[in-house]
mmCIF file of C-alpha atoms in Angstrom:
data_model
loop_
_atom_site.group_PDB
_atom_site.id
_atom_site.type_symbol
_atom_site.label_atom_id
_atom_site.label_comp_id
_atom_site.label_asym_id
_atom_site.label_seq_id
_atom_site.Cartn_x
_atom_site.Cartn_y
_atom_site.Cartn_z
ATOM 1 C CA MET I 1 0.503 -22.347 9.513
ATOM 2 C CA LEU I 2 1.099 -18.585 9.662
ATOM 3 C CA ARG I 3 4.702 -19.018 8.499
ATOM 4 C CA ARG I 4 3.511 -20.706 5.353
ATOM 5 C CA LEU I 5 1.181 -17.808 4.610
ATOM 6 C CA GLY I 6 3.945 -15.197 4.685
ATOM 7 C CA VAL I 7 2.569 -13.297 7.684
ATOM 8 C CA PRO I 8 5.961 -12.778 9.405
ATOM 9 C CA ALA I 9 7.444 -11.179 6.284
ATOM 10 C CA LEU I 10 4.388 -8.972 5.913
ATOM 11 C CA LEU I 11 4.419 -7.891 9.554
ATOM 12 C CA ILE I 12 8.149 -7.139 9.465
ATOM 13 C CA ALA I 13 7.685 -5.064 6.322
ATOM 14 C CA LEU I 14 4.775 -3.172 7.852
ATOM 15 C CA ALA I 15 6.648 -2.518 11.100
ATOM 16 C CA ALA I 16 9.657 -1.020 9.299
ATOM 17 C CA PRO I 17 9.615 2.752 8.765
ATOM 18 C CA LEU I 18 8.540 3.878 5.305
ATOM 19 C CA GLY I 19 11.317 3.589 2.766
ATOM 20 C CA THR I 20 13.409 1.081 4.696
ATOM 21 C CA VAL I 21 14.068 -2.574 4.095
ATOM 22 C CA PRO I 22 13.937 -5.148 6.933
ATOM 23 C CA ALA I 23 17.381 -6.111 8.256
ATOM 24 C CA ALA I 24 17.154 -9.641 6.810
ATOM 25 C CA ALA I 25 16.611 -8.224 3.327
ATOM 26 C CA ALA I 26 19.051 -5.325 3.665
ATOM 27 C CA ALA I 27 22.212 -7.327 2.962
ATOM 28 C CA PRO I 28 22.929 -7.185 -0.787
ATOM 29 C CA ASP I 29 23.390 -10.410 -2.715
ATOM 30 C CA GLU I 30 25.243 -10.783 -5.994
ATOM 31 C CA ASP I 31 22.334 -12.773 -7.462
ATOM 32 C CA VAL I 32 19.596 -10.325 -6.440
ATOM 33 C CA ALA I 33 18.742 -7.351 -8.638
ATOM 34 C CA PRO I 34 18.625 -4.046 -6.759
ATOM 35 C CA ARG I 35 15.182 -2.817 -5.714
ATOM 36 C CA ALA I 36 13.622 0.312 -7.106
ATOM 37 C CA PRO I 37 14.034 3.397 -4.927
ATOM 38 C CA ALA I 38 11.510 3.580 -2.076
ATOM 39 C CA SER I 39 9.929 6.710 -3.543
ATOM 40 C CA ARG I 40 8.778 4.895 -6.699
ATOM 41 C CA CYS I 41 6.236 2.197 -7.444
ATOM 42 C CA SER I 42 6.625 -0.366 -10.201
ATOM 43 C CA THR I 43 5.205 0.387 -13.623
ATOM 44 C CA MET I 44 2.615 -2.419 -13.372
ATOM 45 C CA PRO I 45 -0.630 -0.949 -11.983
ATOM 46 C CA LEU I 46 -3.066 -3.598 -10.788
ATOM 47 C CA VAL I 47 -6.159 -1.409 -10.971
ATOM 48 C CA ASP I 48 -7.184 1.945 -12.405
ATOM 49 C CA ARG I 49 -7.059 4.949 -10.137
ATOM 50 C CA SER I 50 -9.866 4.987 -7.562
ATOM 51 C CA ALA I 51 -11.254 8.398 -6.701
ATOM 52 C CA ILE I 52 -11.182 9.310 -3.025
ATOM 53 C CA ARG I 53 -14.484 11.067 -2.418
ATOM 54 C CA THR I 54 -16.413 12.448 0.519
ATOM 55 C CA ARG I 55 -19.995 11.308 1.155
ATOM 56 C CA ALA I 56 -21.165 14.461 -0.625
ATOM 57 C CA GLY I 57 -19.183 13.413 -3.721
ATOM 58 C CA VAL I 58 -16.351 15.946 -3.513
ATOM 59 C CA ARG I 59 -13.164 14.479 -5.018
ATOM 60 C CA LEU I 60 -10.214 14.732 -2.615
ATOM 61 C CA GLY I 61 -7.665 12.679 -4.564
ATOM 62 C CA THR I 62 -6.901 9.239 -5.993
ATOM 63 C CA ALA I 63 -5.483 5.905 -4.810
ATOM 64 C CA ARG I 64 -3.802 3.285 -6.988
ATOM 65 C CA MET I 65 -2.183 -0.089 -6.334
ATOM 66 C CA TYR I 66 0.901 -1.431 -8.106
ATOM 67 C CA ALA I 67 2.681 -4.796 -7.896
ATOM 68 C CA ALA I 68 6.092 -6.213 -8.753
ATOM 69 C CA ALA I 69 7.465 -9.730 -8.490
ATOM 70 C CA SER I 70 10.349 -10.179 -6.051
ATOM 71 C CA GLU I 71 12.418 -13.015 -4.656
ATOM 72 C CA GLY I 72 10.252 -13.226 -1.525
ATOM 73 C CA GLY I 73 6.867 -13.143 -3.253
ATOM 74 C CA VAL I 74 5.054 -10.053 -4.521
ATOM 75 C CA ASP I 75 5.741 -6.458 -3.501
ATOM 76 C CA PHE I 76 2.657 -4.235 -3.414
ATOM 77 C CA CYS I 77 2.763 -0.458 -3.525
ATOM 78 C CA ILE I 78 -0.131 1.907 -2.779
ATOM 79 C CA ARG I 79 0.113 5.517 -3.935
ATOM 80 C CA THR I 80 -2.279 8.141 -2.584
ATOM 81 C CA THR I 81 -2.373 11.456 -4.460
ATOM 82 C CA PRO I 82 -4.425 14.358 -3.071
ATOM 83 C CA VAL I 83 -5.784 17.034 -5.400
ATOM 84 C CA ASP I 84 -3.482 20.064 -5.745
ATOM 85 C CA ARG I 85 -5.275 22.247 -3.186
ATOM 86 C CA LEU I 86 -4.871 19.565 -0.465
ATOM 87 C CA ARG I 87 -1.138 18.911 -0.886
ATOM 88 C CA SER I 88 -0.032 20.293 2.456
ATOM 89 C CA ARG I 89 1.189 19.091 5.828
ATOM 90 C CA GLY I 90 -2.324 19.219 7.220
ATOM 91 C CA THR I 91 -3.579 16.410 4.968
ATOM 92 C CA ASP I 92 -3.537 12.987 6.641
ATOM 93 C CA VAL I 93 -3.739 9.562 5.035
ATOM 94 C CA SER I 94 -4.668 6.283 6.675
ATOM 95 C CA LEU I 95 -4.688 2.786 5.192
ATOM 96 C CA ARG I 96 -6.718 -0.122 6.482
ATOM 97 C CA LEU I 97 -5.112 -3.243 5.020
ATOM 98 C CA SER I 98 -6.441 -6.775 4.862
ATOM 99 C CA THR I 99 -4.872 -9.776 3.159
ATOM 100 C CA ILE I 100 -6.469 -12.975 1.926
ATOM 101 C CA SER I 101 -4.009 -15.803 1.260
ATOM 102 C CA ALA I 102 -4.037 -17.883 -1.916
ATOM 103 C CA ASP I 103 -5.975 -20.644 -0.125
ATOM 104 C CA GLY I 104 -8.690 -18.250 1.140
ATOM 105 C CA VAL I 105 -7.575 -17.564 4.724
ATOM 106 C CA GLU I 106 -8.135 -13.940 5.756
ATOM 107 C CA MET I 107 -5.339 -12.485 7.865
ATOM 108 C CA PRO I 108 -5.801 -9.873 10.566
ATOM 109 C CA GLY I 109 -6.053 -6.329 9.241
ATOM 110 C CA LEU I 110 -3.816 -3.391 10.070
ATOM 111 C CA THR I 111 -4.459 0.337 10.131
ATOM 112 C CA LEU I 112 -1.485 2.547 9.253
ATOM 113 C CA ARG I 113 -0.856 6.249 8.805
ATOM 114 C CA PRO I 114 1.737 6.724 6.050
ATOM 115 C CA SER I 115 2.532 10.032 4.367
ATOM 116 C CA TRP I 116 0.864 10.887 1.063
ATOM 117 C CA LYS I 117 4.230 12.226 -0.153
ATOM 118 C CA ALA I 118 5.686 8.740 -0.681
ATOM 119 C CA PRO I 119 4.020 5.489 -1.718
ATOM 120 C CA PHE I 120 3.383 2.829 0.909
ATOM 121 C CA ARG I 121 5.197 -0.440 0.130
ATOM 122 C CA ILE I 122 4.438 -3.968 1.351
ATOM 123 C CA TYR I 123 7.160 -6.536 0.716
ATOM 124 C CA GLY I 124 6.997 -10.308 0.270
ATOM 125 C CA VAL I 125 3.281 -11.117 0.010
ATOM 126 C CA GLU I 126 2.850 -14.694 -1.255
ATOM 127 C CA PRO I 127 1.851 -15.078 -4.920
ATOM 128 C CA GLY I 128 -1.893 -15.568 -5.298
ATOM 129 C CA ALA I 129 -2.742 -13.565 -2.183
ATOM 130 C CA THR I 130 -5.169 -10.657 -2.454
ATOM 131 C CA LEU I 131 -4.415 -7.352 -0.772
ATOM 132 C CA ARG I 132 -7.244 -4.914 -0.033
ATOM 133 C CA ALA I 133 -6.528 -1.362 1.099
ATOM 134 C CA GLU I 134 -9.141 1.150 2.192
ATOM 135 C CA THR I 135 -7.524 4.560 1.782
ATOM 136 C CA THR I 136 -8.852 7.486 3.799
ATOM 137 C CA LEU I 137 -7.783 11.056 3.074
ATOM 138 C CA ARG I 138 -8.537 13.737 5.660
ATOM 139 C CA PRO I 139 -7.549 17.359 4.912
ATOM 140 C CA ALA I 140 -7.064 19.940 7.650
ATOM 141 C CA ASP I 141 -10.636 21.236 7.197
ATOM 142 C CA GLY I 142 -11.981 17.905 8.486
ATOM 143 C CA ALA I 143 -13.794 16.607 5.378
ATOM 144 C CA LYS I 144 -13.026 12.898 5.035
ATOM 145 C CA GLY I 145 -13.019 10.799 1.872
ATOM 146 C CA THR I 146 -12.380 7.096 1.287
ATOM 147 C CA ALA I 147 -11.609 4.755 -1.599
ATOM 148 C CA THR I 148 -10.882 1.023 -1.714
ATOM 149 C CA VAL I 149 -8.276 -0.574 -3.960
ATOM 150 C CA SER I 150 -7.539 -4.271 -4.109
ATOM 151 C CA GLY I 151 -5.373 -6.479 -6.221
ATOM 152 C CA SER I 152 -4.001 -9.970 -6.640
ATOM 153 C CA VAL I 153 -1.093 -11.367 -8.625
ATOM 154 C CA ARG I 154 -1.272 -15.014 -9.690
#
């Protein structure tokens, strides 16, 4: 049942280092259009920017989710952008991802720590699935802010 839901493709994509393509998808095909560079998201935002705020209401940055159709399903991209004063090496980002398949089955969540300097990409999610990402931004001073973005492509 998990194969049908696209979990192996999702787990392989999540296990690959940021900006790389799994070995099975790395071989170019004449029929397949080249993918956009890993440092860019598609131009189709799924939701407006969500403000990443601390409990006190201080804005630390924004999070936004994009999607693009691909041969293996839907590719999601999550871009986290800190405010100018927090764009340094000391600012950490974490993503808590959860996926709900098109038929309503929730898949196990993952927590990842990508860099805010490049968008986080998830390849090959089945059409109709919903992806939910809770983005946490923690600057070097220790203040923590969160925002949740979610999207679905039918």
